[in-house]
Amino acid sequence: MTRLPAVLLVLAALICASLTVGAASISILDATRDPQAALVLLESRLPRTLAVVLTGAALAVAGVVLQALVRNRFVGPETTGTAESAALGLLAVTILAPSAPIWAKMGAASLAAMAGTAIFILIIRRLPVREVMLVPIAGLVLSGVLGSVATFVGFQTDLLQYVNSWLMAGEFSGVIAGRYEQLWVAAIAAGLAWFAADRFAILGLGDGVASGLGLSPDAVMRLGLAVVAVVTALVITTVGLIPFVGLVVPNIVARIMGDNLRASIPVVALWGAVLLLGCDLAGRLIRYPYEIPVGMVLGIVGAAIFLWLLYRRPAHG
Amino acid sequence: MIRVTGLSHRIGRTPILHEIRTDLPKGKLTALIGPNGAGKSTLLRLIGRLEPLQSGRVTLDGADIAATPTETLALQMAILGQQTAIASRLRLRELVGFGRWPRHRGRPTPTDKDAVTDALRAFALTDLGDRFLDEVSGGQAQRAYLAMTVAQDTDWLLLDEPLNNLDMAHARSLMARLAGLVAGGKSVVTVIHEVNYAAAWADHIVAMKQGRIVAEGPPKAVLNEATLSDLYDTPVTVSSHNGRPLVLHHV
């Protein structure tokens, strides 16, 4: 059921396409002889392609972990206040310690994202279990509140441009070598989630089952929150908010493979990369040589997929 | 033996259990009975460390459960709570496989796989092993959770209303299986609503009402007309069938 080889082939084809498509008309096959082509390839095309692949994979994995933690399929890192809290943390460190090194800023953003997601989980624990649709609604409300606080603070401190670059539709046109490498950390965090996949799947069965099997639900929750927070924080600070990847990819894979996360996380990661790279390529080709931000392409494609998912399976949460 | 001493519990301001003191015998099938809201499930969940103790002590073969690491306890006792509306999309085989998780912690051996196959067969789920949990009936899901708990292969099994959703054939077969596990040296503690299943299969009965234990002992000592009528606040007639009490409460 996994069809891993097929997904790998699709991804490889997309990567090749991504390396050849761009405003500069060069032939990457000449890269070994033509220094201009080599420069474009190594400084722009390859970093951009890697950034898209890492982001798509990490966000999709963060989504599947988040959905196991909250036991609800209709949430993603962009609808639970995670991204907005990361932006608030980054804003705080930019105002209070503008000269802090980059890793300190990323750390602050991750910690804030973790705190914001923890608040979301505290809120939804008070909701009636059977009302599955209240969970995403609560997440959207929390995202809205945190986002408006970030906008207000950004407006007051003349940092609105920064806030917008984090929370508006993300895009990869600014990615060059040296400005995307943090995404490797996001990918490593997502890889860590794979090692703990059984724990997340067991926690998805309920705190009682997890305790009975000798797990500490709180410890698994903290680990999951850390993964989701680090991935989200690093993605929004590097390329901006990427919607729908963390929401729809886990849903599609769960329909086919179920919630055995140890088997499904690699597939989720690959599909995340395929979806994002496909949308990024579309954004680059539709108005060639101009670009449409991938966040906008995903907004349309992702919404269509999500609506289809909602109508296909209304009964289950 | 599980020994409970001085156990009181509140949820919010509502007292649920008052100074519970009891011994649950090893190698026996113990049934917790009593009316709704008597505190049976809470007592079972506290013994199974699903909720933190507020006061009192629970020991398992002399060791304080509050001081025992949870992963060690998972090798000594398996607990199955009442299932809620959580719809995880696991195949039944994967769910039952998680019962072995405390033993292999992510690296299943052939022994673990055999245990899963046996548990699936024992609960008549072999043909459903590849079905998803959200695509089977409530009774089939309940049997899968029971198979997971049995696959954990612990000396103690704590079950909260395991007969929920089961039809009469599967209910009887479950009780026979529990009795078989006890004959094989295991100890079972189960909350039971239908008192006749306790009458027919249990070795030891603990009757609870309003957060207190009102009677305990072998079925013949506890399941008499006076005790049961008082326990459930309704007149109950007790007859006898094959040497065991037969409770007539439904007519």
Coordinates of C-alpha atoms in Angstrom, one line a residue:
Chain A
M1 CA 0.0 0.0 0.0
T2 CA 2.9 2.4 0.6
R3 CA 4.0 2.8 -3.1
L4 CA 7.2 4.3 -1.8
P5 CA 9.2 3.7 -5.1
A6 CA 6.5 5.5 -7.1
V7 CA 6.6 8.6 -4.8
L8 CA 10.3 8.6 -4.9
L9 CA 10.3 8.6 -8.7
V10 CA 7.8 11.5 -8.8
L11 CA 10.0 13.4 -6.3
A12 CA 13.1 12.8 -8.4
A13 CA 11.4 14.0 -11.5
L14 CA 10.2 17.2 -9.8
I15 CA 13.7 17.8 -8.4
C16 CA 15.2 17.6 -11.9
A17 CA 12.5 19.9 -13.3
S18 CA 13.1 22.3 -10.4
L19 CA 16.8 22.4 -11.2
T20 CA 16.2 23.3 -14.8
V21 CA 13.4 25.9 -14.3
G22 CA 14.3 29.5 -13.5
A23 CA 14.5 33.1 -14.9
A24 CA 18.1 32.6 -16.0
S25 CA 18.2 30.7 -19.2
I26 CA 21.1 28.4 -18.6
S27 CA 21.6 24.7 -19.3
I28 CA 22.4 22.9 -16.1
L29 CA 23.9 20.1 -18.1
D30 CA 26.7 22.5 -19.0
A31 CA 27.4 23.2 -15.3
T32 CA 30.7 21.3 -15.4
R33 CA 32.1 23.5 -18.2
D34 CA 30.2 26.8 -17.9
P35 CA 31.0 28.7 -14.6
Q36 CA 28.0 30.9 -15.0
A37 CA 25.7 27.8 -15.1
A38 CA 27.5 26.3 -12.2
L39 CA 27.0 29.5 -10.2
V40 CA 23.3 29.6 -10.9
L41 CA 23.0 25.9 -10.1
L42 CA 24.9 25.8 -6.8
E43 CA 24.0 29.2 -5.4
S44 CA 20.3 29.4 -6.5
R45 CA 18.6 26.4 -8.1
L46 CA 20.0 23.7 -5.8
P47 CA 19.5 25.6 -2.5
R48 CA 16.0 26.6 -3.6
T49 CA 15.1 23.0 -4.5
L50 CA 16.5 21.6 -1.3
A51 CA 14.7 24.3 0.7
V52 CA 11.4 23.4 -0.8
V53 CA 11.9 19.6 -0.3
L54 CA 13.0 20.1 3.3
T55 CA 10.2 22.4 4.1
G56 CA 7.5 20.3 2.5
A57 CA 8.8 17.1 4.3
A58 CA 9.2 18.7 7.7
L59 CA 5.9 20.5 7.6
A60 CA 4.0 17.4 6.6
V61 CA 5.6 15.4 9.4
A62 CA 4.9 18.2 11.9
G63 CA 1.3 18.0 10.8
V64 CA 1.0 14.3 11.3
V65 CA 2.6 14.6 14.8
L66 CA 0.3 17.5 15.8
Q67 CA -2.8 15.6 14.6
A68 CA -1.8 12.6 16.8
L69 CA -1.2 14.8 19.8
V70 CA -4.6 16.6 19.6
R71 CA -6.4 13.5 18.2
N72 CA -8.0 15.5 15.5
R73 CA -7.4 15.5 11.8
F74 CA -8.6 19.0 11.0
V75 CA -5.6 20.9 12.3
G76 CA -2.2 21.8 11.0
P77 CA 0.7 23.9 12.4
E78 CA -0.8 26.9 10.6
T79 CA -4.2 26.7 12.3
T80 CA -3.3 26.1 15.9
G81 CA -1.5 29.3 16.8
T82 CA 1.9 27.7 16.4
A83 CA 3.1 30.0 13.6
E84 CA 1.7 33.1 15.2
S85 CA 3.4 32.3 18.5
A86 CA 6.7 31.7 16.8
A87 CA 6.3 35.1 15.1
L88 CA 5.6 36.7 18.5
G89 CA 8.7 35.1 20.0
L90 CA 10.8 36.3 17.1
L91 CA 9.3 39.7 17.4
A92 CA 10.1 39.8 21.2
V93 CA 13.8 38.9 20.6
T94 CA 14.1 41.3 17.7
I95 CA 12.8 44.2 20.0
L96 CA 14.6 43.2 23.2
A97 CA 17.9 41.9 21.9
P98 CA 18.2 43.0 18.3
S99 CA 21.9 41.9 18.1
A100 CA 21.2 38.3 19.3
P101 CA 22.8 35.7 17.1
I102 CA 20.6 33.8 14.6
W103 CA 20.4 30.6 16.7
A104 CA 19.2 32.5 19.7
K105 CA 16.4 34.1 17.6
M106 CA 15.4 30.7 16.2
G107 CA 15.5 29.3 19.8
A108 CA 13.2 32.0 21.0
A109 CA 10.8 31.5 18.1
S110 CA 10.8 27.7 18.8
L111 CA 10.1 28.2 22.5
A112 CA 7.3 30.6 21.9
A113 CA 5.8 28.3 19.3
M114 CA 5.9 25.5 21.8
A115 CA 4.2 27.7 24.5
G116 CA 1.5 28.8 22.0
T117 CA 0.8 25.2 20.9
A118 CA 0.7 24.1 24.6
I119 CA -1.9 26.9 25.2
F120 CA -3.9 25.5 22.3
I121 CA -3.8 22.0 23.8
L122 CA -4.9 23.3 27.2
I123 CA -7.9 25.0 25.5
I124 CA -9.0 22.0 23.5
R125 CA -8.8 19.7 26.4
R126 CA -11.8 21.6 27.9
L127 CA -13.9 21.1 24.8
P128 CA -16.4 18.2 24.5
V129 CA -14.6 15.2 23.0
R130 CA -17.3 14.5 20.4
E131 CA -17.4 17.9 18.9
V132 CA -14.5 17.3 16.5
M133 CA -15.1 20.6 14.6
L134 CA -14.7 22.8 17.7
V135 CA -11.0 21.9 17.8
P136 CA -10.0 23.5 14.4
I137 CA -12.3 26.4 15.2
A138 CA -10.6 27.0 18.5
G139 CA -7.3 26.9 16.7
L140 CA -8.3 29.4 14.2
V141 CA -9.6 31.8 16.9
L142 CA -6.3 31.4 18.8
S143 CA -4.3 32.0 15.6
G144 CA -6.3 35.1 14.9
V145 CA -5.8 36.5 18.4
L146 CA -2.1 35.8 18.5
G147 CA -1.7 37.0 14.9
S148 CA -3.4 40.3 15.7
V149 CA -1.2 40.8 18.8
A150 CA 1.9 40.3 16.5
T151 CA 0.5 42.7 14.0
F152 CA -0.2 45.3 16.7
V153 CA 3.2 45.0 18.3
G154 CA 4.8 45.1 14.9
F155 CA 2.9 48.2 13.9
Q156 CA 3.8 50.0 17.2
T157 CA 7.5 49.2 16.8
D158 CA 7.8 49.7 13.0
L159 CA 8.6 46.0 12.5
L160 CA 5.4 45.2 10.6
Q161 CA 7.4 44.3 7.5
Y162 CA 9.1 41.6 9.4
V163 CA 5.9 40.2 10.8
N164 CA 4.4 40.2 7.4
S165 CA 7.3 38.3 5.9
W166 CA 6.8 35.6 8.5
L167 CA 3.0 35.3 8.5
M168 CA 2.0 36.2 4.9
A169 CA 2.0 33.6 2.1
G170 CA 5.5 32.0 2.1
E171 CA 7.6 31.8 -1.0
F172 CA 11.1 30.6 -2.0
S173 CA 12.2 33.1 -4.5
G174 CA 14.6 34.7 -2.0
V175 CA 16.4 31.4 -1.2
I176 CA 20.0 31.3 -2.1
A177 CA 23.0 29.4 -0.6
G178 CA 23.6 30.6 2.9
R179 CA 20.0 31.6 3.5
Y180 CA 18.1 28.4 3.9
E181 CA 20.4 26.1 5.9
Q182 CA 18.3 26.4 9.1
L183 CA 15.8 24.2 7.3
W184 CA 18.1 21.2 7.8
V185 CA 17.5 21.6 11.5
A186 CA 13.7 21.5 10.8
A187 CA 14.2 18.3 8.8
I188 CA 16.3 16.8 11.6
A189 CA 13.5 17.5 14.1
A190 CA 11.1 15.8 11.7
G191 CA 13.5 12.8 11.5
L192 CA 13.5 12.7 15.3
A193 CA 9.7 12.3 15.2
W194 CA 10.1 9.2 13.1
F195 CA 12.2 7.6 15.9
A196 CA 9.4 8.3 18.4
A197 CA 6.7 7.4 15.9
D198 CA 5.3 4.5 18.0
R199 CA 5.0 6.8 21.0
F200 CA 2.9 9.3 19.1
A201 CA 0.7 6.6 17.6
I202 CA 0.1 5.2 21.1
L203 CA -0.6 8.6 22.5
G204 CA -3.1 9.0 19.7
L205 CA -5.1 6.2 21.3
G206 CA -5.6 8.2 24.4
D207 CA -3.7 9.0 27.6
G208 CA -5.2 5.9 29.4
V209 CA -3.9 3.5 26.8
A210 CA -0.5 5.3 26.7
S211 CA -0.1 5.1 30.5
G212 CA -1.2 1.4 30.5
L213 CA 1.5 0.6 28.0
G214 CA 4.1 2.3 30.2
L215 CA 4.5 5.6 28.5
S216 CA 4.3 9.0 30.2
P217 CA 1.7 10.9 28.2
D218 CA 3.2 14.2 29.3
A219 CA 6.7 13.3 28.1
V220 CA 5.5 12.2 24.7
M221 CA 3.4 15.4 24.5
R222 CA 6.4 17.6 25.2
L223 CA 8.5 15.8 22.6
G224 CA 5.8 16.1 20.0
L225 CA 5.3 19.8 20.8
A226 CA 9.0 20.4 20.5
V227 CA 9.1 18.8 17.0
V228 CA 6.1 20.8 15.8
A229 CA 7.4 24.0 17.3
V230 CA 10.9 23.8 15.9
V231 CA 9.7 22.9 12.4
T232 CA 7.1 25.6 12.3
A233 CA 9.4 28.3 13.8
L234 CA 12.3 27.6 11.4
V235 CA 10.0 27.4 8.4
I236 CA 8.2 30.7 9.0
T237 CA 11.4 32.6 9.8
T238 CA 13.2 31.2 6.7
V239 CA 10.5 31.3 4.0
G240 CA 7.3 32.4 5.7
L241 CA 4.0 30.7 6.3
I242 CA 3.3 27.7 4.1
P243 CA -0.3 26.7 4.5
F244 CA -2.1 23.3 4.0
V245 CA 1.0 21.0 3.6
G246 CA 0.8 20.0 7.3
L247 CA -3.0 19.7 7.0
V248 CA -3.8 17.8 3.9
V249 CA -0.8 15.5 3.4
P250 CA -1.3 13.6 6.7
N251 CA -5.0 13.3 5.9
I252 CA -4.4 11.8 2.5
V253 CA -1.8 9.3 3.8
A254 CA -3.9 8.4 6.8
R255 CA -6.8 7.5 4.5
I256 CA -4.6 5.0 2.6
M257 CA -2.2 3.8 5.2
G258 CA -3.8 4.5 8.6
D259 CA -2.2 5.9 11.7
N260 CA 0.7 3.5 12.1
L261 CA 3.1 6.4 12.2
R262 CA 6.2 4.4 12.0
A263 CA 5.2 3.1 8.5
S264 CA 3.5 6.3 7.4
I265 CA 5.9 9.1 8.5
P266 CA 8.4 8.5 5.6
V267 CA 5.5 8.5 3.1
V268 CA 4.0 11.6 4.7
A269 CA 7.4 13.3 4.4
L270 CA 7.8 12.4 0.7
W271 CA 4.3 13.4 -0.2
G272 CA 4.8 16.7 1.6
A273 CA 8.0 17.4 -0.5
V274 CA 6.2 16.4 -3.7
L275 CA 3.2 18.6 -3.0
L276 CA 5.2 21.6 -2.1
L277 CA 7.7 21.2 -4.9
G278 CA 4.9 20.7 -7.4
C279 CA 3.2 23.9 -6.2
D280 CA 6.4 25.8 -6.2
L281 CA 7.1 24.7 -9.8
A282 CA 3.6 25.7 -10.9
G283 CA 4.1 29.1 -9.3
R284 CA 7.3 29.5 -11.2
L285 CA 5.8 28.4 -14.6
I286 CA 2.4 30.0 -14.6
R287 CA 3.6 33.6 -15.3
Y288 CA 7.1 32.7 -16.4
P289 CA 9.6 34.4 -15.9
Y290 CA 7.6 36.0 -13.1
E291 CA 6.6 34.1 -10.0
I292 CA 3.4 33.4 -8.0
P293 CA 4.2 32.8 -4.3
V294 CA 3.9 29.1 -3.5
G295 CA 1.8 29.9 -0.5
M296 CA -0.8 31.4 -2.8
V297 CA -0.7 28.3 -5.1
L298 CA -1.1 26.1 -2.1
G299 CA -4.0 28.2 -0.8
I300 CA -5.9 27.3 -3.9
V301 CA -4.7 23.7 -4.4
G302 CA -4.8 22.9 -0.7
A303 CA -8.2 24.3 -0.1
A304 CA -9.6 22.3 -3.0
I305 CA -8.0 19.1 -1.6
F306 CA -9.2 19.8 1.9
L307 CA -12.8 20.4 0.7
W308 CA -12.6 17.1 -1.1
L309 CA -11.4 15.4 2.0
L310 CA -14.2 16.9 4.1
Y311 CA -16.9 15.8 1.7
R312 CA -15.4 12.3 1.1
R313 CA -15.4 11.4 4.8
P314 CA -17.7 13.4 6.9
A315 CA -18.3 10.8 9.7
H316 CA -14.8 10.5 11.3
G317 CA -12.7 12.9 13.3
Chain B
M1 CA -1.8 -9.5 45.9
I2 CA -2.9 -5.9 45.4
R3 CA -3.4 -4.2 48.7
V4 CA -5.3 -0.9 48.9
T5 CA -5.1 1.1 52.1
G6 CA -6.6 4.4 53.1
L7 CA -7.6 5.3 49.6
S8 CA -9.8 8.4 49.2
H9 CA -10.4 10.3 46.1
R10 CA -12.2 13.5 45.0
I11 CA -13.0 14.8 41.5
G12 CA -13.3 18.5 42.0
R13 CA -15.2 18.9 45.3
T14 CA -17.2 15.7 44.8
P15 CA -15.9 12.8 47.0
I16 CA -15.8 9.6 44.9
L17 CA -14.0 7.2 47.2
H18 CA -13.9 7.1 51.0
E19 CA -11.0 5.4 52.9
I20 CA -11.0 2.3 50.7
R21 CA -9.2 -0.7 52.2
T22 CA -9.2 -4.0 50.5
D23 CA -7.0 -6.9 49.3
L24 CA -7.5 -8.2 45.8
P25 CA -6.3 -11.8 45.9
K26 CA -3.6 -13.2 43.5
G27 CA -4.6 -15.9 41.1
K28 CA -8.3 -15.2 41.3
L29 CA -10.9 -13.6 39.1
T30 CA -12.2 -10.6 41.1
A31 CA -15.3 -8.8 40.1
L32 CA -16.1 -5.2 41.2
I33 CA -19.9 -4.8 41.2
G34 CA -22.2 -2.0 42.4
P35 CA -24.6 0.6 41.1
N36 CA -23.7 3.4 38.7
G37 CA -21.5 6.0 40.3
A38 CA -20.3 3.7 43.1
G39 CA -16.6 4.5 42.3
K40 CA -15.7 1.1 40.7
S41 CA -14.1 2.6 37.6
T42 CA -12.2 5.2 39.7
L43 CA -10.9 2.6 42.0
L44 CA -9.7 0.4 39.1
R45 CA -8.1 3.5 37.3
L46 CA -6.3 4.4 40.6
I47 CA -5.0 0.9 41.0
G48 CA -3.9 0.9 37.4
R49 CA -2.1 4.3 37.9
L50 CA -4.1 6.0 35.1
E51 CA -4.9 8.7 37.6
P52 CA -2.6 10.0 40.4
L53 CA -3.4 8.9 44.0
Q54 CA -4.7 11.8 46.2
S55 CA -4.4 9.9 49.4
G56 CA -3.7 6.3 50.5
R57 CA -1.5 3.6 49.1
V58 CA -1.7 0.8 46.5
T59 CA 0.8 -2.0 46.6
L60 CA 1.3 -4.7 44.0
D61 CA 3.0 -7.7 45.6
G62 CA 4.3 -5.4 48.3
A63 CA 5.7 -2.7 46.0
D64 CA 4.2 0.7 46.1
I65 CA 2.7 1.5 42.6
A66 CA 3.3 5.2 43.1
A67 CA 7.0 4.5 43.5
T68 CA 7.3 2.0 40.7
P69 CA 8.3 3.3 37.2
T70 CA 5.4 3.2 34.8
E71 CA 7.3 1.1 32.3
T72 CA 8.0 -1.5 34.9
L73 CA 4.3 -1.5 35.9
A74 CA 3.4 -2.1 32.2
L75 CA 5.2 -5.4 32.5
Q76 CA 3.3 -6.4 35.6
M77 CA -0.2 -5.2 34.9
A78 CA -2.3 -4.4 31.9
I79 CA -5.3 -2.1 32.2
L80 CA -8.1 -1.5 29.8
G81 CA -10.2 1.5 30.5
Q82 CA -13.6 2.2 28.9
Q83 CA -13.2 3.2 25.3
T84 CA -14.1 6.8 24.4
A85 CA -14.9 8.3 21.0
I86 CA -11.2 8.4 19.9
A87 CA -11.1 7.2 16.3
S88 CA -7.5 6.3 15.5
R89 CA -7.1 4.7 12.1
L90 CA -4.9 1.7 13.1
R91 CA -5.3 -1.8 11.6
L92 CA -6.5 -4.2 14.3
R93 CA -3.3 -6.1 14.0
E94 CA -1.3 -2.9 14.7
L95 CA -3.5 -2.1 17.7
V96 CA -3.0 -5.5 19.2
G97 CA 0.7 -5.2 18.4
F98 CA 1.0 -2.2 20.6
G99 CA 0.1 -4.5 23.5
R100 CA 3.5 -5.9 23.1
W101 CA 5.2 -2.5 23.1
P102 CA 6.1 -2.5 26.8
R103 CA 8.2 -5.7 26.1
H104 CA 9.9 -4.8 22.8
R105 CA 9.8 -1.0 22.9
G106 CA 9.9 -0.7 19.2
R107 CA 11.8 -3.8 18.1
P108 CA 9.3 -6.7 17.9
T109 CA 10.7 -10.2 18.0
P110 CA 9.1 -13.3 16.5
T111 CA 7.8 -14.0 20.0
D112 CA 5.9 -10.7 19.9
K113 CA 4.5 -11.4 16.5
D114 CA 3.3 -14.9 17.6
A115 CA 1.7 -13.3 20.7
V116 CA -0.2 -10.9 18.5
T117 CA -1.4 -13.7 16.2
D118 CA -2.5 -15.7 19.2
A119 CA -4.4 -12.8 20.7
L120 CA -6.1 -12.1 17.4
R121 CA -7.2 -15.7 17.1
A122 CA -8.3 -15.9 20.7
F123 CA -10.7 -13.0 20.1
A124 CA -11.9 -14.2 16.7
L125 CA -10.3 -11.3 14.9
T126 CA -7.9 -13.2 12.6
D127 CA -9.9 -12.3 9.5
L128 CA -10.3 -8.7 10.6
G129 CA -6.6 -8.1 11.3
D130 CA -6.1 -5.8 8.3
R131 CA -9.2 -3.8 8.9
F132 CA -9.0 -0.3 10.3
L133 CA -10.3 0.4 13.8
D134 CA -12.7 3.1 12.5
E135 CA -14.2 0.6 10.0
V136 CA -15.3 -2.2 12.4
S137 CA -18.3 -2.4 14.8
G138 CA -18.2 -1.3 18.4
G139 CA -18.0 -4.9 19.6
Q140 CA -15.2 -5.8 17.2
A141 CA -13.2 -2.7 18.4
Q142 CA -13.8 -3.7 22.0
R143 CA -12.5 -7.2 21.3
A144 CA -9.4 -5.7 19.6
Y145 CA -8.7 -3.6 22.7
L146 CA -9.2 -6.7 24.8
A147 CA -6.8 -8.7 22.6
M148 CA -4.3 -5.8 23.0
T149 CA -4.6 -6.0 26.8
V150 CA -4.2 -9.8 26.8
A151 CA -1.3 -9.7 24.4
Q152 CA 0.5 -7.5 27.0
D153 CA 0.9 -10.9 28.8
T154 CA 1.1 -9.5 32.4
D155 CA 0.4 -11.3 35.6
W156 CA -2.4 -8.8 36.4
L157 CA -5.2 -7.7 34.1
L158 CA -7.4 -4.8 35.1
L159 CA -10.5 -4.4 33.0
D160 CA -13.1 -1.7 33.1
E161 CA -16.5 -3.1 31.9
P162 CA -14.9 -5.4 29.3
L163 CA -18.4 -6.7 28.4
N164 CA -19.4 -3.4 26.9
N165 CA -20.7 -3.7 23.3
L166 CA -20.2 -7.5 23.3
D167 CA -23.0 -9.8 22.2
M168 CA -23.9 -12.8 24.5
A169 CA -21.7 -15.3 22.6
H170 CA -18.6 -13.0 22.8
A171 CA -19.4 -12.0 26.4
R172 CA -19.5 -15.6 27.6
S173 CA -16.4 -16.5 25.6
L174 CA -14.6 -13.5 27.2
M175 CA -15.5 -14.6 30.7
A176 CA -14.4 -18.2 29.9
R177 CA -11.1 -16.8 28.5
L178 CA -10.6 -14.7 31.7
A179 CA -11.3 -17.8 33.8
G180 CA -8.8 -19.7 31.7
L181 CA -6.1 -17.0 32.2
V182 CA -6.7 -17.3 36.0
A183 CA -6.4 -21.1 35.8
G184 CA -3.1 -20.5 34.1
G185 CA -1.8 -18.4 37.0
K186 CA -2.9 -14.9 36.1
S187 CA -4.9 -12.6 38.2
V188 CA -7.9 -10.6 36.8
V189 CA -9.8 -7.7 38.3
T190 CA -12.8 -6.6 36.3
V191 CA -15.6 -4.1 36.7
I192 CA -18.8 -5.9 35.8
H193 CA -22.3 -4.4 35.4
E194 CA -24.3 -7.5 34.8
V195 CA -24.1 -9.2 38.1
N196 CA -24.8 -12.7 36.7
Y197 CA -21.5 -12.7 34.9
A198 CA -19.9 -12.1 38.2
A199 CA -22.1 -14.8 39.8
A200 CA -21.2 -17.4 37.2
W201 CA -17.4 -16.7 36.8
A202 CA -15.9 -14.7 39.6
D203 CA -13.9 -16.2 42.4
H204 CA -14.0 -13.1 44.6
I205 CA -16.5 -10.2 44.6
V206 CA -16.1 -6.7 45.8
A207 CA -19.4 -4.8 46.1
M208 CA -19.2 -1.0 46.2
K209 CA -21.8 1.7 46.8
Q210 CA -21.3 5.4 47.1
G211 CA -17.6 5.2 47.3
R212 CA -17.4 2.5 49.9
I213 CA -17.0 -1.2 49.9
V214 CA -20.1 -2.7 51.4
A215 CA -19.3 -6.4 51.0
E216 CA -16.5 -8.6 49.7
G217 CA -15.8 -12.3 49.6
P218 CA -16.7 -15.4 47.5
P219 CA -19.8 -15.1 45.3
K220 CA -22.0 -17.2 47.6
A221 CA -21.2 -14.9 50.6
V222 CA -21.9 -11.6 48.7
L223 CA -24.6 -12.5 46.2
N224 CA -27.5 -13.0 48.5
E225 CA -30.9 -11.3 48.5
A226 CA -30.3 -9.0 51.4
T227 CA -26.9 -7.7 50.3
L228 CA -27.9 -7.2 46.6
S229 CA -31.3 -5.6 47.4
D230 CA -29.5 -3.1 49.6
L231 CA -26.6 -2.6 47.2
Y232 CA -28.8 -1.7 44.2
D233 CA -31.8 -0.2 46.2
T234 CA -34.2 -2.5 44.4
P235 CA -35.7 -5.8 45.4
V236 CA -33.7 -8.7 44.0
T237 CA -34.4 -12.5 44.1
V238 CA -31.4 -14.9 44.2
S239 CA -31.8 -18.4 42.9
S240 CA -29.2 -21.0 42.2
H241 CA -28.0 -22.6 39.0
N242 CA -25.3 -25.3 38.8
G243 CA -24.3 -24.6 42.4
R244 CA -23.7 -20.9 41.7
P245 CA -26.0 -17.9 42.6
L246 CA -28.4 -16.8 39.8
V247 CA -29.7 -13.3 40.3
L248 CA -33.2 -12.5 39.1
H249 CA -33.3 -8.7 38.9
H250 CA -34.9 -8.1 35.5
V251 CA -38.4 -9.3 36.1

